[in-house]
Amino acid sequence: MFLSLLLLSLVQFTMPAIPVPLYVWADHQVNLRLPTAHGPAPLPVPNSTKSFWIDSPGANPLAGEGSEGPLTEQADVCIIGSGITGVSAAYHLGNALVAAGVTEPVKVVILEARDFCSGATGRNGGHLTPAVFSGFKQLAASFGTDDALRAFALEHHTASSILQIIKDHTLESAVDLVEGGHVDLMFSPEEVADVQADYDAAKLAGIDLSNVEWMDKAEVESRYGSSYPGVHIPGHNLWPLKFITQLYKLAAASPSLALTLHTRTPVTRITRSASPARRWDLATARGTLACSYILHATNGYASHLLPHLHGPTGIVPTRGQIIATRANVITASLSRSSFSANEGLEYWFPRPVPTPEEHPLVILGGAREATLPAYEFYVADDSVVNPRVGEALRKFLPRVFPGKYEEGREPEMEWTGIMGYTASGDPFVGRVADPAMPGSAETFKGQYISAGYTGHGMPRAFACAEAVAQMIAADITKHTWSLPTWLPKHYVTAA
């Protein structure tokens, strides 16, 4: 019933052409899996494009924290990366150590190549919308129904945990939390059919879908001004950098952690430690830091320090592009909902405004498919933008919402950021290991990773960091780690 109505609604509209290729995710993944001559990822470039989230006045008070003065020489745990994974891991490690009764603070250092939270977390859209059924059929076919259910449970665990932290510490205003739900628009009959198949498979597996609202073209046009069918689900968005700043403060207050942050301190090499008390030495331009445990929270850059993760069997650096553009209408004409479309390759939402009469700034990301078959794979330079992607982004909202955006208007900001994509679409969480190297678990002993979120980090990274922090805490306290009920088994690295 739903499928026939939505397919019919697709046939009945007359709209300007969408400026990106449609229904290309399968081709996207085929190209991601192709052999490559590209080597490991480089370090992050020092002169990245300016992001709305990072470079708005006052947005990043920790930007240069710990970048001057002496470098910490010894630590129990070194976390490389100060985005959502790295800071969440520190927060969860503190909680796990408190729960284990640790009274002597564990010395933890977070190292960041550039400014605090200046990677993908400081550049993405801030969606905090757990998937309800999207992609369920493929997940179940690839990894079994139980792991598919775990994947959805992880996203709900992430969202509910973050929202609880925000509520418990009254951070709603501090992190710009917006509750407006989420709408997924479908641009092609094939996409409609896939969404319906996912819905049916998820329902059959027992997922509660009572909060899913199907909308045909007429309903979407009436409510949002776009002539495509869609699905509405619960969702939030926030200012990612502001949340991570608050989370860092909470982690630093843990009685079981002695937490230090060193920004503008790229790690260039990891070697066996010369210190008998530590396993690893981390080389930086400011000196060497010895530590017992390492967490690689470097996402798209992971293969720089772990070269075996380069290429399609590892984590592929992939450049995303975003614009901040002004709407032609007031907020009331746009709604507070966040949106995605074209199998999730595009996403957008309006920023909150002080008065309802203002024309809001809208954040729009995506359009990598405008470069197919390249899809911006293996591009780790976020100091420039791609003009082909930029042209598609400028045309996208005016074509999808006629009259609500002015075609030809230049965005107020445009920037890029580097994501980490995997062939499975899912992250690597756990002990570092190289499947091609026998005995690699011992070779990399004490090194862990949580990375490779495939552009879907906001609903997953916080929980993945929780799992890997619990692994490290279990090792420190000599306890056995148990798989959480919400963590998919196929996320966990073999070691």
mmCIF file of C-alpha atoms in Angstrom, residues 66-273:
data_model
loop_
_atom_site.group_PDB
_atom_site.id
_atom_site.type_symbol
_atom_site.label_atom_id
_atom_site.label_comp_id
_atom_site.label_asym_id
_atom_site.label_seq_id
_atom_site.Cartn_x
_atom_site.Cartn_y
_atom_site.Cartn_z
ATOM 1 C CA GLY A 66 48.345 22.367 25.413
ATOM 2 C CA SER A 67 50.032 23.428 22.178
ATOM 3 C CA GLU A 68 52.785 25.359 23.953
ATOM 4 C CA GLY A 69 55.129 24.546 26.798
ATOM 5 C CA PRO A 70 56.544 21.132 27.669
ATOM 6 C CA LEU A 71 55.066 17.988 26.168
ATOM 7 C CA THR A 72 53.915 15.274 28.532
ATOM 8 C CA GLU A 73 56.631 12.607 28.577
ATOM 9 C CA GLN A 74 54.844 9.635 30.169
ATOM 10 C CA ALA A 75 51.204 8.479 30.158
ATOM 11 C CA ASP A 76 49.218 5.344 30.772
ATOM 12 C CA VAL A 77 46.893 5.929 27.801
ATOM 13 C CA CYS A 78 47.488 8.056 24.693
ATOM 14 C CA ILE A 79 44.445 8.922 22.588
ATOM 15 C CA ILE A 80 45.327 10.165 19.105
ATOM 16 C CA GLY A 81 42.525 12.429 17.889
ATOM 17 C CA SER A 82 40.341 14.922 19.757
ATOM 18 C CA GLY A 83 37.065 14.459 17.883
ATOM 19 C CA ILE A 84 33.960 12.672 19.078
ATOM 20 C CA THR A 85 35.750 9.300 19.311
ATOM 21 C CA GLY A 86 38.807 10.474 21.220
ATOM 22 C CA VAL A 87 37.008 12.674 23.728
ATOM 23 C CA SER A 88 34.160 10.183 24.195
ATOM 24 C CA ALA A 89 36.735 7.461 24.878
ATOM 25 C CA ALA A 90 38.333 9.571 27.608
ATOM 26 C CA TYR A 91 34.896 10.234 29.121
ATOM 27 C CA HIS A 92 33.940 6.547 29.052
ATOM 28 C CA LEU A 93 37.345 5.439 30.325
ATOM 29 C CA GLY A 94 36.887 7.634 33.368
ATOM 30 C CA ASN A 95 33.445 6.135 34.008
ATOM 31 C CA ALA A 96 34.712 2.568 33.550
ATOM 32 C CA LEU A 97 37.629 3.090 35.924
ATOM 33 C CA VAL A 98 35.357 4.624 38.563
ATOM 34 C CA ALA A 99 33.012 1.643 38.203
ATOM 35 C CA ALA A 100 36.005 -0.706 38.645
ATOM 36 C CA GLY A 101 36.959 1.030 41.875
ATOM 37 C CA VAL A 102 40.193 2.592 40.596
ATOM 38 C CA THR A 103 41.312 5.257 43.072
ATOM 39 C CA GLU A 104 44.740 6.196 41.698
ATOM 40 C CA PRO A 105 44.090 8.431 38.649
ATOM 41 C CA VAL A 106 45.114 6.908 35.324
ATOM 42 C CA LYS A 107 47.229 9.333 33.296
ATOM 43 C CA VAL A 108 45.567 9.969 29.915
ATOM 44 C CA VAL A 109 46.804 12.269 27.148
ATOM 45 C CA ILE A 110 44.808 13.330 24.087
ATOM 46 C CA LEU A 111 46.971 14.363 21.122
ATOM 47 C CA GLU A 112 45.559 16.366 18.214
ATOM 48 C CA ALA A 113 47.382 17.222 14.980
ATOM 49 C CA ARG A 114 45.635 20.574 14.532
ATOM 50 C CA ASP A 115 43.238 22.567 16.715
ATOM 51 C CA PHE A 116 40.937 20.806 19.160
ATOM 52 C CA CYS A 117 38.183 18.842 17.404
ATOM 53 C CA SER A 118 39.254 20.158 13.998
ATOM 54 C CA GLY A 119 38.689 16.955 12.010
ATOM 55 C CA ALA A 120 35.408 15.503 10.763
ATOM 56 C CA THR A 121 33.592 16.098 14.075
ATOM 57 C CA GLY A 122 34.275 19.825 13.822
ATOM 58 C CA ARG A 123 33.162 19.909 10.198
ATOM 59 C CA ASN A 124 30.096 17.678 9.875
ATOM 60 C CA GLY A 125 26.408 18.432 10.161
ATOM 61 C CA GLY A 126 25.690 17.481 13.743
ATOM 62 C CA HIS A 127 22.921 15.009 12.974
ATOM 63 C CA LEU A 128 21.924 13.028 16.031
ATOM 64 C CA THR A 129 19.359 10.804 14.350
ATOM 65 C CA PRO A 130 19.611 7.065 14.982
ATOM 66 C CA ALA A 131 18.531 4.903 12.071
ATOM 67 C CA VAL A 132 15.169 3.234 12.632
ATOM 68 C CA PHE A 133 15.177 0.780 9.737
ATOM 69 C CA SER A 134 17.340 2.209 6.921
ATOM 70 C CA GLY A 135 19.747 -0.399 5.536
ATOM 71 C CA PHE A 136 18.334 -3.206 7.653
ATOM 72 C CA LYS A 137 17.858 -5.685 4.806
ATOM 73 C CA GLN A 138 21.468 -5.489 3.623
ATOM 74 C CA LEU A 139 22.847 -5.597 7.156
ATOM 75 C CA ALA A 140 20.844 -8.719 7.983
ATOM 76 C CA ALA A 141 21.880 -10.378 4.717
ATOM 77 C CA SER A 142 25.560 -9.615 5.316
ATOM 78 C CA PHE A 143 25.908 -10.191 9.063
ATOM 79 C CA GLY A 144 22.730 -11.898 10.269
ATOM 80 C CA THR A 145 19.604 -10.582 11.919
ATOM 81 C CA ASP A 146 21.111 -10.459 15.418
ATOM 82 C CA ASP A 147 23.981 -8.207 14.347
ATOM 83 C CA ALA A 148 21.622 -6.034 12.299
ATOM 84 C CA LEU A 149 19.501 -5.524 15.410
ATOM 85 C CA ARG A 150 22.640 -4.715 17.400
ATOM 86 C CA ALA A 151 23.637 -2.089 14.831
ATOM 87 C CA PHE A 152 20.344 -0.277 15.324
ATOM 88 C CA ALA A 153 20.543 -0.699 19.090
ATOM 89 C CA LEU A 154 24.003 0.936 19.060
ATOM 90 C CA GLU A 155 22.673 4.024 17.290
ATOM 91 C CA HIS A 156 19.794 4.352 19.736
ATOM 92 C CA HIS A 157 22.205 3.841 22.631
ATOM 93 C CA THR A 158 24.392 6.649 21.246
ATOM 94 C CA ALA A 159 21.547 9.112 20.783
ATOM 95 C CA SER A 160 19.839 8.383 24.101
ATOM 96 C CA SER A 161 23.156 8.540 26.015
ATOM 97 C CA ILE A 162 24.169 11.878 24.488
ATOM 98 C CA LEU A 163 20.717 13.332 25.103
ATOM 99 C CA GLN A 164 20.850 12.125 28.709
ATOM 100 C CA ILE A 165 24.227 13.814 29.260
ATOM 101 C CA ILE A 166 22.851 17.041 27.799
ATOM 102 C CA LYS A 167 19.771 16.843 30.022
ATOM 103 C CA ASP A 168 21.657 15.876 33.194
ATOM 104 C CA HIS A 169 24.037 18.837 32.851
ATOM 105 C CA THR A 170 21.505 21.318 31.392
ATOM 106 C CA LEU A 171 23.540 21.746 28.215
ATOM 107 C CA GLU A 172 20.675 22.239 25.751
ATOM 108 C CA SER A 173 21.560 25.871 25.015
ATOM 109 C CA ALA A 174 25.304 25.330 25.322
ATOM 110 C CA VAL A 175 25.300 22.749 22.501
ATOM 111 C CA ASP A 176 22.486 24.256 20.379
ATOM 112 C CA LEU A 177 20.290 21.158 20.693
ATOM 113 C CA VAL A 178 17.363 21.112 18.264
ATOM 114 C CA GLU A 179 14.541 18.580 18.360
ATOM 115 C CA GLY A 180 12.663 18.713 15.096
ATOM 116 C CA GLY A 181 12.598 15.165 13.809
ATOM 117 C CA HIS A 182 14.222 13.971 10.624
ATOM 118 C CA VAL A 183 12.870 13.573 7.087
ATOM 119 C CA ASP A 184 14.381 11.274 4.476
ATOM 120 C CA LEU A 185 13.315 12.271 0.944
ATOM 121 C CA MET A 186 13.297 9.722 -1.869
ATOM 122 C CA PHE A 187 14.131 10.917 -5.369
ATOM 123 C CA SER A 188 13.685 7.729 -7.422
ATOM 124 C CA PRO A 189 11.336 4.724 -7.626
ATOM 125 C CA GLU A 190 14.287 2.410 -6.924
ATOM 126 C CA GLU A 191 15.030 4.266 -3.693
ATOM 127 C CA VAL A 192 11.375 4.058 -2.631
ATOM 128 C CA ALA A 193 11.380 0.307 -3.229
ATOM 129 C CA ASP A 194 14.582 -0.132 -1.183
ATOM 130 C CA VAL A 195 13.204 1.908 1.710
ATOM 131 C CA GLN A 196 10.015 -0.142 1.723
ATOM 132 C CA ALA A 197 12.025 -3.395 1.675
ATOM 133 C CA ASP A 198 14.108 -2.209 4.644
ATOM 134 C CA TYR A 199 10.963 -1.231 6.524
ATOM 135 C CA ASP A 200 9.345 -4.613 5.906
ATOM 136 C CA ALA A 201 12.481 -6.543 6.931
ATOM 137 C CA ALA A 202 12.953 -4.492 10.106
ATOM 138 C CA LYS A 203 9.308 -4.916 11.067
ATOM 139 C CA LEU A 204 9.519 -8.666 10.512
ATOM 140 C CA ALA A 205 12.602 -8.766 12.771
ATOM 141 C CA GLY A 206 10.607 -7.156 15.572
ATOM 142 C CA ILE A 207 11.799 -3.540 15.489
ATOM 143 C CA ASP A 208 9.196 -1.097 16.806
ATOM 144 C CA LEU A 209 8.312 1.149 13.853
ATOM 145 C CA SER A 210 5.406 2.984 15.453
ATOM 146 C CA ASN A 211 7.348 6.267 15.286
ATOM 147 C CA VAL A 212 7.794 6.070 11.501
ATOM 148 C CA GLU A 213 5.550 8.309 9.412
ATOM 149 C CA TRP A 214 5.278 7.718 5.667
ATOM 150 C CA MET A 215 4.477 10.798 3.570
ATOM 151 C CA ASP A 216 3.463 10.868 -0.059
ATOM 152 C CA LYS A 217 4.320 13.744 -2.378
ATOM 153 C CA ALA A 218 1.255 15.765 -1.435
ATOM 154 C CA GLU A 219 1.961 15.515 2.288
ATOM 155 C CA VAL A 220 5.625 16.497 1.867
ATOM 156 C CA GLU A 221 4.662 19.396 -0.384
ATOM 157 C CA SER A 222 2.080 20.629 2.095
ATOM 158 C CA ARG A 223 4.396 20.444 5.100
ATOM 159 C CA TYR A 224 7.817 21.191 3.622
ATOM 160 C CA GLY A 225 7.387 22.534 0.079
ATOM 161 C CA SER A 226 9.118 19.727 -1.800
ATOM 162 C CA SER A 227 7.468 17.388 -4.296
ATOM 163 C CA TYR A 228 9.017 14.074 -3.292
ATOM 164 C CA PRO A 229 7.777 11.328 -0.997
ATOM 165 C CA GLY A 230 9.477 10.955 2.353
ATOM 166 C CA VAL A 231 9.699 9.252 5.713
ATOM 167 C CA HIS A 232 9.652 11.133 9.022
ATOM 168 C CA ILE A 233 11.429 9.692 12.079
ATOM 169 C CA PRO A 234 12.465 11.151 15.466
ATOM 170 C CA GLY A 235 15.757 13.019 15.501
ATOM 171 C CA HIS A 236 17.856 15.877 16.839
ATOM 172 C CA ASN A 237 20.777 17.964 15.716
ATOM 173 C CA LEU A 238 23.378 19.927 17.660
ATOM 174 C CA TRP A 239 26.646 21.822 17.349
ATOM 175 C CA PRO A 240 29.145 18.935 17.464
ATOM 176 C CA LEU A 241 32.206 20.927 18.552
ATOM 177 C CA LYS A 242 30.287 22.560 21.402
ATOM 178 C CA PHE A 243 29.128 19.169 22.664
ATOM 179 C CA ILE A 244 32.641 17.698 22.488
ATOM 180 C CA THR A 245 33.988 20.724 24.374
ATOM 181 C CA GLN A 246 31.498 20.079 27.175
ATOM 182 C CA LEU A 247 32.235 16.345 27.121
ATOM 183 C CA TYR A 248 35.952 17.040 27.476
ATOM 184 C CA LYS A 249 35.250 19.108 30.591
ATOM 185 C CA LEU A 250 33.223 16.240 32.056
ATOM 186 C CA ALA A 251 36.015 13.757 31.278
ATOM 187 C CA ALA A 252 38.609 16.056 32.843
ATOM 188 C CA ALA A 253 36.532 16.138 36.052
ATOM 189 C CA SER A 254 36.629 12.348 36.466
ATOM 190 C CA PRO A 255 38.362 11.358 39.738
ATOM 191 C CA SER A 256 39.886 8.332 37.998
ATOM 192 C CA LEU A 257 41.617 10.318 35.240
ATOM 193 C CA ALA A 258 44.515 12.732 35.114
ATOM 194 C CA LEU A 259 43.640 14.120 31.678
ATOM 195 C CA THR A 260 45.884 16.304 29.513
ATOM 196 C CA LEU A 261 45.245 17.717 26.042
ATOM 197 C CA HIS A 262 47.979 18.608 23.545
ATOM 198 C CA THR A 263 46.678 20.260 20.377
ATOM 199 C CA ARG A 264 48.811 21.160 17.330
ATOM 200 C CA THR A 265 50.931 18.110 18.117
ATOM 201 C CA PRO A 266 50.739 15.592 15.257
ATOM 202 C CA VAL A 267 52.010 12.097 15.984
ATOM 203 C CA THR A 268 54.397 11.176 13.194
ATOM 204 C CA ARG A 269 55.563 7.707 14.224
ATOM 205 C CA ILE A 270 54.930 4.940 16.752
ATOM 206 C CA THR A 271 57.777 2.656 17.852
ATOM 207 C CA ARG A 272 58.532 0.255 20.666
ATOM 208 C CA SER A 273 59.280 2.245 23.796
#
